């Protein structure tokens, strides 16, 4: 049985106006449904071990979102382990969903950087979607290079941010990734766009979450 660790933010507010936030529901629920359909073991970890927050509960009428909320997904996420207590080396893949929350606590977290580096370098799969690729920033590989340097990457775009949360985020994610050498691939705002580069899989926005999981599964099953 393949094992997937979903690593989530613990933030619940962002920016000068304390905009409420959390993990964006479809960005965790849709991948969860994909991984669950393959019979994978799915575990959750958060940076602090405190109960994570969900955003976009207004989208609960979507079948996968509803299934996550009333099934085992949200129950498991509420009991997420503290990342420092998790033996991350046993997992075949890690996945970081978005929402604005990761922009608060995932750009610099040293342990998260170490976990991503080690997961990537042992050729397990690393996936992230929307604002989740902020977790890839500042990850340095054993050779001293940035993980994203020279990699084909998708994330929430500057154009999308302009019309969503530019006044709330501390920086523009697309710009930050490009500044560390990412080869950025942006599609039309809010349209599905996911990309795999070796064992690294990223996606642009909520519509891309299912595609990221599907590409991760493709690598895991290959």
CSV table of N, CA, C and O in Angstrom, one decimal, residues 4 6 19 29 36 42 60 62 72 77 90 92 94 96 99 122 129 140 148 176 190-191 203 211 213:
chain,number,residue,atom,x,y,z
A,4,UNK,N,0.8,8.3,1.6
A,4,UNK,CA,0.8,9.7,1.3
A,4,UNK,C,0.7,10.5,2.6
A,4,UNK,O,-0.3,10.3,3.4
A,6,UNK,N,-0.1,14.2,3.8
A,6,UNK,CA,-0.6,15.6,3.5
A,6,UNK,C,-0.2,16.5,4.6
A,6,UNK,O,-0.5,16.3,5.8
A,19,UNK,N,-7.4,38.8,7.5
A,19,UNK,CA,-8.3,38.0,6.7
A,19,UNK,C,-8.3,36.6,7.1
A,19,UNK,O,-7.3,35.9,7.3
A,29,UNK,N,-9.6,18.2,-0.4
A,29,UNK,CA,-10.6,17.2,-0.5
A,29,UNK,C,-10.5,16.5,-1.9
A,29,UNK,O,-10.7,15.3,-1.9
A,36,UNK,N,-7.5,8.3,-2.1
A,36,UNK,CA,-8.4,7.3,-1.4
A,36,UNK,C,-8.9,6.3,-2.4
A,36,UNK,O,-9.0,5.1,-2.1
A,42,UNK,N,-3.5,7.4,3.8
A,42,UNK,CA,-3.4,8.9,3.8
A,42,UNK,C,-3.3,9.4,5.2
A,42,UNK,O,-4.2,9.2,6.0
A,60,UNK,N,-19.1,23.3,-0.1
A,60,UNK,CA,-19.4,21.9,0.5
A,60,UNK,C,-20.3,21.1,-0.4
A,60,UNK,O,-20.5,19.9,-0.2
A,62,UNK,N,-20.0,20.5,-3.5
A,62,UNK,CA,-19.2,19.6,-4.4
A,62,UNK,C,-19.1,18.2,-3.8
A,62,UNK,O,-18.8,18.1,-2.6
A,72,UNK,N,-14.1,10.4,6.3
A,72,UNK,CA,-12.9,10.2,7.2
A,72,UNK,C,-11.9,11.4,7.0
A,72,UNK,O,-11.0,11.5,7.9
A,77,UNK,N,-7.9,15.0,9.3
A,77,UNK,CA,-7.1,16.3,9.3
A,77,UNK,C,-7.1,17.0,10.6
A,77,UNK,O,-6.1,17.6,11.0
A,90,UNK,N,9.0,7.2,5.7
A,90,UNK,CA,8.2,6.0,5.4
A,90,UNK,C,7.2,6.3,4.2
A,90,UNK,O,6.6,5.4,3.7
A,92,UNK,N,5.6,7.4,0.6
A,92,UNK,CA,6.0,7.4,-0.8
A,92,UNK,C,5.8,8.8,-1.5
A,92,UNK,O,6.3,9.0,-2.6
A,94,UNK,N,4.6,13.2,-0.4
A,94,UNK,CA,4.0,14.2,0.4
A,94,UNK,C,3.3,15.2,-0.5
A,94,UNK,O,3.6,15.4,-1.6
A,96,UNK,N,1.2,19.1,-0.3
A,96,UNK,CA,0.9,20.3,0.4
A,96,UNK,C,-0.2,21.1,-0.3
A,96,UNK,O,0.0,21.6,-1.4
A,99,UNK,N,-4.7,27.3,-0.3
A,99,UNK,CA,-5.3,28.3,0.6
A,99,UNK,C,-4.3,29.3,0.9
A,99,UNK,O,-3.1,29.1,0.7
A,122,UNK,N,15.3,11.4,-2.0
A,122,UNK,CA,15.2,10.0,-2.0
A,122,UNK,C,14.2,9.5,-3.1
A,122,UNK,O,13.8,8.3,-3.1
A,129,UNK,N,-0.1,22.5,-4.5
A,129,UNK,CA,-1.1,23.1,-5.4
A,129,UNK,C,-1.4,24.5,-4.9
A,129,UNK,O,-1.4,24.8,-3.7
A,140,UNK,N,16.8,24.0,-0.1
A,140,UNK,CA,18.1,23.8,-0.7
A,140,UNK,C,18.5,22.4,-0.7
A,140,UNK,O,18.4,21.7,0.3
A,148,UNK,N,13.7,24.5,-6.6
A,148,UNK,CA,12.9,24.9,-7.7
A,148,UNK,C,13.7,25.4,-8.9
A,148,UNK,O,13.2,25.7,-10.0
A,176,UNK,N,8.3,35.1,-6.4
A,176,UNK,CA,9.3,34.5,-5.5
A,176,UNK,C,9.8,33.2,-6.1
A,176,UNK,O,11.0,32.9,-6.0
A,190,UNK,N,-7.7,30.7,-13.1
A,190,UNK,CA,-8.7,29.8,-12.6
A,190,UNK,C,-9.0,28.6,-13.4
A,190,UNK,O,-9.9,27.8,-13.1
A,191,UNK,N,-8.2,28.4,-14.5
A,191,UNK,CA,-8.4,27.1,-15.3
A,191,UNK,C,-7.4,26.1,-14.8
A,191,UNK,O,-6.3,26.4,-14.3
A,203,UNK,N,0.6,22.6,-9.1
A,203,UNK,CA,-0.6,23.0,-9.8
A,203,UNK,C,-0.9,24.4,-9.5
A,203,UNK,O,-0.5,25.0,-8.4
A,211,UNK,N,-5.9,17.3,-10.7
A,211,UNK,CA,-4.8,17.0,-11.7
A,211,UNK,C,-3.5,16.8,-11.1
A,211,UNK,O,-2.7,15.9,-11.5
A,213,UNK,N,-3.0,15.5,-8.0
A,213,UNK,CA,-3.1,14.2,-7.4
A,213,UNK,C,-3.0,13.1,-8.5
A,213,UNK,O,-2.3,12.1,-8.3
